[in-house]
Amino acid sequence: MDHSPISAGRAQPLGATFDGDGVNFAVFSQNATRMELCLFDSETGREKRIDLPERTGDVWHGYLSGITPGCLYGYRAHGPYAPHEGHRFNPHKLLMDPYAKRLTAHPVWNDALMGYRVGDPNADLSFDTRDSAPYMPRSVVVDPSFSWGRDTHPDIPLERSVIYEAHVKGLTRLRPDVPKPGSFLAMSADPMLDYLTDLGITAVELLPAQAFLTDHFLHEKNKTNYWGYQTLGFFAPEPRYLGTGQIAEFQQMVARFHSAGIEVILDVVYNHTCEGNELGPTLSFRGLDNASYYRLANDRRLYINDTGCGNTVNVDHPMVLRMIMDSLRYWVEVMHVDGFRFDLCSTLGRVGNGGFDQGAAFFDAIRQDPVMSRVKLIAEPWDVGPGGYQLGAFPPPFVEWNDKYRDRVRRYWRGDEGCVPGLADRLTGSARQFDHSGRLATSSVNFLSSHDGFTLEDVVSYVAKHNHANGEENRDGHNENYSDNLGVEGPTDKAAINAARTRRKRNMLATLMLSQGTPMLLAGDELGNSQGGNNNAYAQDNETSWIDWEDADLELRDFVKGLIAFRAAHPLLRQKRFLHARERTHDGLEDLFWWRADGAKMEQEDWSNRNLKALGMELRMASGTPAYAETEDALLVLFNAGGDLDWVLPRCAEGQVWVRHIDTARPGAGSEAMQGEIALRAESVMVFALEAEACETPGRA
């Protein structure tokens, strides 16, 4: 730890910044009275404390020459311990730098991590004097420079995107052909890149890859926070996923994905931190400036909990908002990621009175920022606070997870009554939610399943959740999954049931890829991956959550590959404009037709028929669509969640014919020209393209 005496340094940038000669340390605290920089010897662990000599506004800073990357450090903040006033300073607690670019490990659970005396009758009003340093990870000074070569963002338009939601460990842990399974390096190994590109994926959306904490109650149960929605550090990659501990592994992963033409989207959690409520640990933000980092209740001892995770980050505070923006820009500019999915994004839009406002400071900051305005921004449009469900309310360029899509498609294929009108809305981009404020149909991120809930295999295999392994007596997780086991709960040897389940999966996957919007596929759904009916596997870091590659359904995978290729080959399926049966400018035909089985157009009374189970959708190119897309005349998609039907196809102009390319009841049937009345099998989807007679079209499924 040899270095010169500390000098004033600079208040910018925040964090520990290596300049080639030394390191500038800068940390924000509005309410601290003194700030100590703690340096640790990497061999002996000995700690050296140095007061930061300068305060500029609310930023404490100092500069040490002779310090190099690899230096281990932390902070101790002095100030009032007055919980009822919102202050919880305790210099006995070593604090992680909120801007740390790398962490050595995770906190080791011990009562010394708490700012109060555990078991004291006064609870968090008491004050604990034990040193938490033996149980805290160290922040690490890094030089984040990386030889990117010719790396560029793939910058794939949303209308051409197919997103693949994946867990770094879950996707790779059971792959024997990748190095360091469960790591960033495994994610981007050749076998994984080959698999994803062959499937047709354009973007991987990674569950939290920023450093996160395993909650104390999970530690007590000998379980792990598998999903990662308890952020510890907004700038540091998760140590579990680093094979050698160097952040260059993450950068290498991104570079390799880009070389394969695949974007990297991070699932990020800025709405709360892992420190929990007033009985949680003091690890970083709470000890540095509790009253600034968190939204506090009228009794400032307590936390507003719109997230359901114990606390809510105070995005209204300019320095907290700055930290979030600095973090986002860091992941784009230094780590080269291509976008973000914001967990509980409604929380980030809450303003001073607690209500949601699409003009909130966070959204304004994102939209005006020249870095952030050019990457993909995906909102999870809800939280657990009052008025937290905000589907469709986010400002452009945000797009949103559409759970109404998921639920309606599941219910339709389950055979529920009255689902046809809702299905039609979801097929055409959920215009009721999104067709306003100049938003596009791609604003709806359509999905059948995600990390949170049943996998697609479990949607067709279980009626009820089976979360007993979580240790919460099956009380956790959603109770309504709109699922159906088709006769037997869980796995079965009955061939007829398994065939019916496979067909329903094909139907649902076909619906996903044939809908307007941005499709998202849960990793493993294309392989028939199951979680044994667990719809809340957040703590299952085991075979329950890891994708089973050995027993993968390769025929289903090939079917999904064909669907993705078909979508890519047909611009009609990737239209950004909402279709409302408006006239086309060049030939006067409508851009959307809804058909009945008898060959007539749907009438109002048909839409009101709750027993209707079949629907025909004919797509044409919307008015104003660029001329390049006028490469095909029409697509006809027949959905049938009921029994066998005789279906009369719409008449074709002379010299044209309907060519069937997809039939989920006979996935290997190949293309065939058809006209007049056809047989539409029970529980199936058929897709036709209007083509010149004897003309072949690529992209069969």
CSV table of N, CA, C and O in Angstrom, one decimal, residues 19 21 125 170 234 286 426 447 453 463 520 690:
chain,number,residue,atom,x,y,z
A,19,ASP,N,-5.5,7.1,-13.3
A,19,ASP,CA,-5.1,8.0,-14.4
A,19,ASP,C,-3.7,7.6,-14.9
A,19,ASP,O,-3.2,8.4,-15.7
A,21,ASP,N,-1.0,7.4,-13.0
A,21,ASP,CA,0.0,7.7,-12.0
A,21,ASP,C,-0.6,7.4,-10.6
A,21,ASP,O,0.2,7.2,-9.6
A,125,LEU,N,-33.1,1.1,16.5
A,125,LEU,CA,-32.8,2.3,17.2
A,125,LEU,C,-31.5,2.2,18.0
A,125,LEU,O,-30.9,3.2,18.5
A,170,GLY,N,-27.9,-20.5,-15.6
A,170,GLY,CA,-28.9,-21.4,-16.0
A,170,GLY,C,-28.8,-21.9,-17.4
A,170,GLY,O,-29.0,-23.1,-17.7
A,234,PHE,N,-24.0,-1.3,-8.7
A,234,PHE,CA,-24.6,-0.9,-10.0
A,234,PHE,C,-23.6,-0.8,-11.1
A,234,PHE,O,-24.0,-0.7,-12.3
A,286,ARG,N,-27.0,2.8,2.6
A,286,ARG,CA,-27.5,3.2,3.9
A,286,ARG,C,-26.5,3.9,4.8
A,286,ARG,O,-26.8,4.9,5.5
A,426,ARG,N,-54.2,-8.7,-29.2
A,426,ARG,CA,-52.8,-9.1,-28.9
A,426,ARG,C,-52.1,-9.4,-30.2
A,426,ARG,O,-50.9,-9.1,-30.4
A,447,PHE,N,-44.6,-12.0,-24.9
A,447,PHE,CA,-43.9,-13.2,-24.4
A,447,PHE,C,-45.0,-14.2,-23.9
A,447,PHE,O,-46.1,-13.8,-23.5
A,453,GLY,N,-42.5,-17.2,-13.2
A,453,GLY,CA,-43.7,-17.9,-13.6
A,453,GLY,C,-43.3,-19.3,-14.2
A,453,GLY,O,-42.2,-19.7,-14.2
A,463,VAL,N,-51.6,-27.7,-13.6
A,463,VAL,CA,-52.7,-26.8,-13.2
A,463,VAL,C,-52.3,-25.9,-12.1
A,463,VAL,O,-52.6,-24.7,-12.1
A,520,MET,N,-40.4,-12.1,-27.4
A,520,MET,CA,-39.3,-12.5,-26.5
A,520,MET,C,-39.6,-14.0,-26.1
A,520,MET,O,-40.7,-14.4,-25.8
A,690,LEU,N,-50.1,-15.5,-49.8
A,690,LEU,CA,-50.7,-15.3,-51.1
A,690,LEU,C,-49.6,-15.1,-52.1
A,690,LEU,O,-48.8,-14.2,-52.0
